[in-house]
Short mmCIF file of C-alpha atoms and ligand atoms in Angstrom, two decimals:
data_model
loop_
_atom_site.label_atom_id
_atom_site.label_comp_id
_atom_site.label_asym_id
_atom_site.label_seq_id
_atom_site.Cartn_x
_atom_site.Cartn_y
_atom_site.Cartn_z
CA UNK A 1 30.78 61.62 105.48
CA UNK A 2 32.34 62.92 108.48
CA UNK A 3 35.12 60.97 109.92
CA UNK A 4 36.70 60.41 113.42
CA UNK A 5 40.41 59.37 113.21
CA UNK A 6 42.00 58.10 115.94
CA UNK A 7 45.28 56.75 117.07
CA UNK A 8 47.42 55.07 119.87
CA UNK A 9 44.96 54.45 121.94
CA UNK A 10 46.97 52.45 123.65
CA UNK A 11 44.54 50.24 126.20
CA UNK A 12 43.31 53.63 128.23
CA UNK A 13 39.66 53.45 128.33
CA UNK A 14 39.09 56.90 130.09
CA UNK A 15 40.96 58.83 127.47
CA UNK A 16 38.76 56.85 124.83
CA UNK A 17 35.76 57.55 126.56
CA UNK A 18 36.63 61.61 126.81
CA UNK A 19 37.30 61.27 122.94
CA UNK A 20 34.05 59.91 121.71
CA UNK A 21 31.87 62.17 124.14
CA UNK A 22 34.01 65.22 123.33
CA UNK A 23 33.19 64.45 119.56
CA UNK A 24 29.77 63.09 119.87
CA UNK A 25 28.01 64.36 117.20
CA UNK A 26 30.09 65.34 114.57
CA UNK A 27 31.15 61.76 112.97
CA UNK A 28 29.67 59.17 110.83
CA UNK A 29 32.87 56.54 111.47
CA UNK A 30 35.94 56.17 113.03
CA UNK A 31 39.40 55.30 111.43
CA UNK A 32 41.42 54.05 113.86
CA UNK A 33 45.21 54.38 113.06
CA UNK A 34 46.39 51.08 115.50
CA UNK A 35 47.98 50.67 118.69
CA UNK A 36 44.78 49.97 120.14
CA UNK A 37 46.42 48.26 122.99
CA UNK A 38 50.01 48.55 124.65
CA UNK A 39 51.38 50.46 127.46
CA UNK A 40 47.88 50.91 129.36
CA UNK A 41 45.30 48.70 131.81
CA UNK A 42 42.31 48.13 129.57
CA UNK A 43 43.39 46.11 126.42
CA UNK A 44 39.93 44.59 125.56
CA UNK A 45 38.16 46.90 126.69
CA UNK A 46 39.45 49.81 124.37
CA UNK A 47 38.93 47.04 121.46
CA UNK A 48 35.22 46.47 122.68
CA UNK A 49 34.41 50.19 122.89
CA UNK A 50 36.08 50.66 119.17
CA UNK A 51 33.98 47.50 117.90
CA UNK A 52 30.50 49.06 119.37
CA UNK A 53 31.28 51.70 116.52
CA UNK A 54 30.99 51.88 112.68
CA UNK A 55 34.69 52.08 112.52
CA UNK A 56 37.80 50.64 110.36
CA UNK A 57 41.13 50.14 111.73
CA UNK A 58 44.66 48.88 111.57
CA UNK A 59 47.18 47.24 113.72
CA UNK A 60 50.15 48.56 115.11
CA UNK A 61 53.67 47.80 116.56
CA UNK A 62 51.76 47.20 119.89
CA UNK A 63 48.69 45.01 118.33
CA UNK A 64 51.41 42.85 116.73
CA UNK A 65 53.94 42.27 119.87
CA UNK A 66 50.50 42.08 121.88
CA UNK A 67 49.64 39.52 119.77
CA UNK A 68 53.31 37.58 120.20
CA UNK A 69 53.88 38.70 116.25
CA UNK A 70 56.86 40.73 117.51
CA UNK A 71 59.43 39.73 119.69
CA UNK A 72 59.21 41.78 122.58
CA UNK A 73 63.39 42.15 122.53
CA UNK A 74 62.87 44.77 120.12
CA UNK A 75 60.93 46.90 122.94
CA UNK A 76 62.10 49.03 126.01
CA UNK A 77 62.38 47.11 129.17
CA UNK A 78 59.23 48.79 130.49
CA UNK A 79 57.20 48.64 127.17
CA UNK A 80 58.14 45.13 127.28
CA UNK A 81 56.90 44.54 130.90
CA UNK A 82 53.56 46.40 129.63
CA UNK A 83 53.47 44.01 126.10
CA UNK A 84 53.81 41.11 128.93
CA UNK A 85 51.01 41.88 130.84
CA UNK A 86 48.73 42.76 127.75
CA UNK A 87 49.50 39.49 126.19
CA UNK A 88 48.49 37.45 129.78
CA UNK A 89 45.73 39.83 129.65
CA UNK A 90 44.19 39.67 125.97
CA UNK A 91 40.76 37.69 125.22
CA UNK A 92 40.55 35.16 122.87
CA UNK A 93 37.92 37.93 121.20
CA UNK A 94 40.02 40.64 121.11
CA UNK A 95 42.75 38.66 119.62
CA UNK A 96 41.13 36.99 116.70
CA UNK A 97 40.20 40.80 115.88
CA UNK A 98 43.78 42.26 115.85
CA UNK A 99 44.36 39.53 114.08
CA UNK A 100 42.87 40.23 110.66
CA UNK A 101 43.97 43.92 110.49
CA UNK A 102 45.81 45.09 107.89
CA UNK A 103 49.04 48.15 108.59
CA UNK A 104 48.20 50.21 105.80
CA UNK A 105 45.52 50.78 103.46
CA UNK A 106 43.67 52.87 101.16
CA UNK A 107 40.03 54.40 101.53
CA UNK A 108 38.05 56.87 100.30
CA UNK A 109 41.23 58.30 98.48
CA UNK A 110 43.06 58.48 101.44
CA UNK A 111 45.85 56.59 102.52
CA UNK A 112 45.91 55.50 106.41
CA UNK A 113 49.48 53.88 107.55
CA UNK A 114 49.64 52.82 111.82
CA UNK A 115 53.81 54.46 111.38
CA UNK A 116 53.87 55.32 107.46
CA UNK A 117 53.20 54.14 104.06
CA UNK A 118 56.96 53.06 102.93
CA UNK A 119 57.22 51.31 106.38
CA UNK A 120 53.67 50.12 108.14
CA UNK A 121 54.63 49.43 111.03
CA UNK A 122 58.28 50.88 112.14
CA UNK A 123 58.93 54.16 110.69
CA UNK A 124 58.43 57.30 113.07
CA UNK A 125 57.77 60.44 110.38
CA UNK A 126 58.74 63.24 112.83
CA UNK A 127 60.94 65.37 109.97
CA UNK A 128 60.72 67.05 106.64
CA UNK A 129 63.00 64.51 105.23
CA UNK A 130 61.19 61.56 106.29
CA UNK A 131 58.07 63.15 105.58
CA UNK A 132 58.91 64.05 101.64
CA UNK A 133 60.80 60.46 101.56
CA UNK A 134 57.52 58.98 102.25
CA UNK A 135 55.51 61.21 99.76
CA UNK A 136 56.93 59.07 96.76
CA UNK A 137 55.08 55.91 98.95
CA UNK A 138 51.16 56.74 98.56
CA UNK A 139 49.62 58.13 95.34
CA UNK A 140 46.82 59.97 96.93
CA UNK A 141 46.83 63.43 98.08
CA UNK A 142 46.28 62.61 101.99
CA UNK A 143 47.94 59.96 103.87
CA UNK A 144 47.07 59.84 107.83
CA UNK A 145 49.55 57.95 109.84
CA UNK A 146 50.05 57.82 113.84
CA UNK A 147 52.45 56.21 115.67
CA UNK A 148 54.88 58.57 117.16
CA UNK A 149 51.89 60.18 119.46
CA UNK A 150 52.59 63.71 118.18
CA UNK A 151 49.71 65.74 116.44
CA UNK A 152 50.99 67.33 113.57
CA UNK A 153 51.19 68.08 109.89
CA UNK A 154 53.44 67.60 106.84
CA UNK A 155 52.65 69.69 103.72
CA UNK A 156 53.82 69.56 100.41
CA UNK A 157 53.51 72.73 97.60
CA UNK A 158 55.71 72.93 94.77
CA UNK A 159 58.52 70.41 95.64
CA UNK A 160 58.82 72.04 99.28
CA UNK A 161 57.56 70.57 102.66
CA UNK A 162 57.11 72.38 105.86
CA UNK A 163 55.83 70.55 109.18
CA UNK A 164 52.89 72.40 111.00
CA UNK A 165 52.13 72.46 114.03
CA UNK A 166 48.32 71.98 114.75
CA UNK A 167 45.94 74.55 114.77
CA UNK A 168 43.00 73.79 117.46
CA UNK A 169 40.86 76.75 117.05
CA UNK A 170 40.57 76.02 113.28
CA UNK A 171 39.86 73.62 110.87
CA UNK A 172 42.23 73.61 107.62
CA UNK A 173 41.56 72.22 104.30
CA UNK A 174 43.86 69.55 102.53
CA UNK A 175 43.27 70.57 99.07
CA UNK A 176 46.21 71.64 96.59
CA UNK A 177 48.70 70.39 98.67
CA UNK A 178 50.31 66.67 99.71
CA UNK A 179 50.19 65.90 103.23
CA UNK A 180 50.91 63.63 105.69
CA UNK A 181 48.74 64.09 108.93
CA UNK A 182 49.03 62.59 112.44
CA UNK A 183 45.88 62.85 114.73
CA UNK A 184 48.33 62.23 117.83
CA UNK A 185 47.34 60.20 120.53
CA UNK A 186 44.10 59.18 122.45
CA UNK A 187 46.52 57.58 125.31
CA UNK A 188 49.41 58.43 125.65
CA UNK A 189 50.53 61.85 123.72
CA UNK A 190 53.96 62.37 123.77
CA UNK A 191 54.08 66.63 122.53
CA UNK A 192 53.68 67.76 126.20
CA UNK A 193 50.29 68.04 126.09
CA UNK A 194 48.73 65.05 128.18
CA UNK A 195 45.32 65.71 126.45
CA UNK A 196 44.10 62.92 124.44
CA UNK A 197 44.34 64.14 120.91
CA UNK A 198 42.32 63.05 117.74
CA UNK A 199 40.83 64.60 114.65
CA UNK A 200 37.89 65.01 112.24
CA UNK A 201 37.93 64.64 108.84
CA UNK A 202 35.28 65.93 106.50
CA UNK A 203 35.25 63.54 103.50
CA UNK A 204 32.90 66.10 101.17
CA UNK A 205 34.69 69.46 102.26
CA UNK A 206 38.01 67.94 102.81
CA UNK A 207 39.03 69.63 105.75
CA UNK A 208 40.96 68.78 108.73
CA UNK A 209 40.73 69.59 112.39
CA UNK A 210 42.88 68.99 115.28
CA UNK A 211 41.44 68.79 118.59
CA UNK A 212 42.83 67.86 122.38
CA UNK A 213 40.39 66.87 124.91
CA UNK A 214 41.32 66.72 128.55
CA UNK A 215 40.50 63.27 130.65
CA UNK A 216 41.11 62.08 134.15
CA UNK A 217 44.53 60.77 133.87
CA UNK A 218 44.59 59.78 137.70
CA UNK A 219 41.90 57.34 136.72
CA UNK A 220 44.21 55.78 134.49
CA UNK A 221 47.07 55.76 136.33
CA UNK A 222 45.27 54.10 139.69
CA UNK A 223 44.27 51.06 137.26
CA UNK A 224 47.65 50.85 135.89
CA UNK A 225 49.40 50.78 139.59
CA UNK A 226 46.59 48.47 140.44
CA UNK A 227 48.22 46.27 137.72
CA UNK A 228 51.77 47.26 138.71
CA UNK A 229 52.71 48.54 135.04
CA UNK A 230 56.04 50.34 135.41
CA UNK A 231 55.84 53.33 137.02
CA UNK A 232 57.62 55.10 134.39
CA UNK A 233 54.40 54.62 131.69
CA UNK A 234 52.35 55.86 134.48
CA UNK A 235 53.71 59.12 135.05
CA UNK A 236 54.32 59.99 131.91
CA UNK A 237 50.81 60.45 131.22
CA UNK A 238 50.33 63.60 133.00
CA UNK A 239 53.55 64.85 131.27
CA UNK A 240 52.04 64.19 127.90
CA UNK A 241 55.38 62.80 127.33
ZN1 ZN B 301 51.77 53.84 119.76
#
């Protein structure tokens, strides 16, 4: 089975959109990493466009204060202003969805964590220590984890780590090795590259691929100013930062 994962989506529709037709054709079913909505202008709409999939996902920082399970104190000022308007915004539907995910869980030997698997729903893994910290949290080979919107991956041979950058012209295979990978983000990447990121995952071959799409990020960004989101969150899409 060939898998899409996906993270952060983060409410923006068009980089969604660019995702699935970019990949259309080379997945069975989507794993979606949480933080579906958050920061962007189309909160059930990215939630009705995963749900018209085969798909499993989990829920994020942003589902949760999105859903008023975390106090919005604990945000930014303007990721709070954004978690604000999503909550006015949410449907009853799209709510009672976010509402039964789970943060972490195990399938098909892998482990998938929104942030990572010693902490769900917090935890940015962005260095080798917090990486090989984490290894001693998941006992299969593979854990995928999102969250900090940076496409990347941790490997583990003989007691040492290294971080990788992602290769895009190449698929690798995560065999012999621990990892931790992050897909990046569908919308809002935050490694300088304002593509919307995401990966495939062949179940039966076990190998990995990286890939960056480019969307219209003015599309976006007009629906967002329509909504008067902080200006901040929309420029920093075509930063990719
Ligand atoms: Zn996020």
């Amino acid at each position: 089975m060939r898998i899409l994962v996906i993270s952060d989506i983060h409410a923006n529709l068009t980089a969604f959109e660019a995702v699935l037709a970019d990949a259309r054709g080379e997945w069975d079913e989507i794993w979606c990493l949480g933080d579906v909505i958050g920061y962007g202008p189309d909160p059930n709409e990215c939630v009705d466009l995963l749900r018209s999939h085969p798909h499993t996902c989990l829920r994020g920082n942003h589902d949760l204060a999105g859903l008023g399970e975390i106090d919005v104190k604990t945000f930014n000022p303007a990721a709070r202003r954004a978690i604000e308007w999503t909550q006015a915004e949410i449907s009853d539907e799209s709510r009672r969805y976010l509402e039964g995910l789970p943060s972490r869980m195990t399938i098909e030997g892998y482990t998938i964590a929104h942030a990572s698997p010693r902490l769900p729903v917090w935890e940015y893994v962005l260095d080798e220590h917090t990486a090989r910290e984490n290894l001693k949290h998941f006992d299969t080979d593979c854990c995928l984890v999102g969250h900090t919107h940076v496409a990347l991956i941790f490997a583990s041979t003989n007691g040492t780590i290294q971080m990788l950058a992602p290769n895009y012209k190449a698929p690798v295979r995560l065999v012999e090795t621990r990892t931790i990978v992050n897909p990046g983000s569908v919308g809002q990447p935050r490694d300088h590259d304002p593509r919307a990121a995401y990966g495939l995952l062949d179940l039966e071959t076990a190998s990995w691929q990286h890939r960056r799409v480019p969307y219209d990020i003015a599309a976006t960004q007009q629906r967002m100013a329509a909504h008067r989101l902080p200006p901040g969150l929309i420029s920093r899409l075509q930063y990719g930062q």
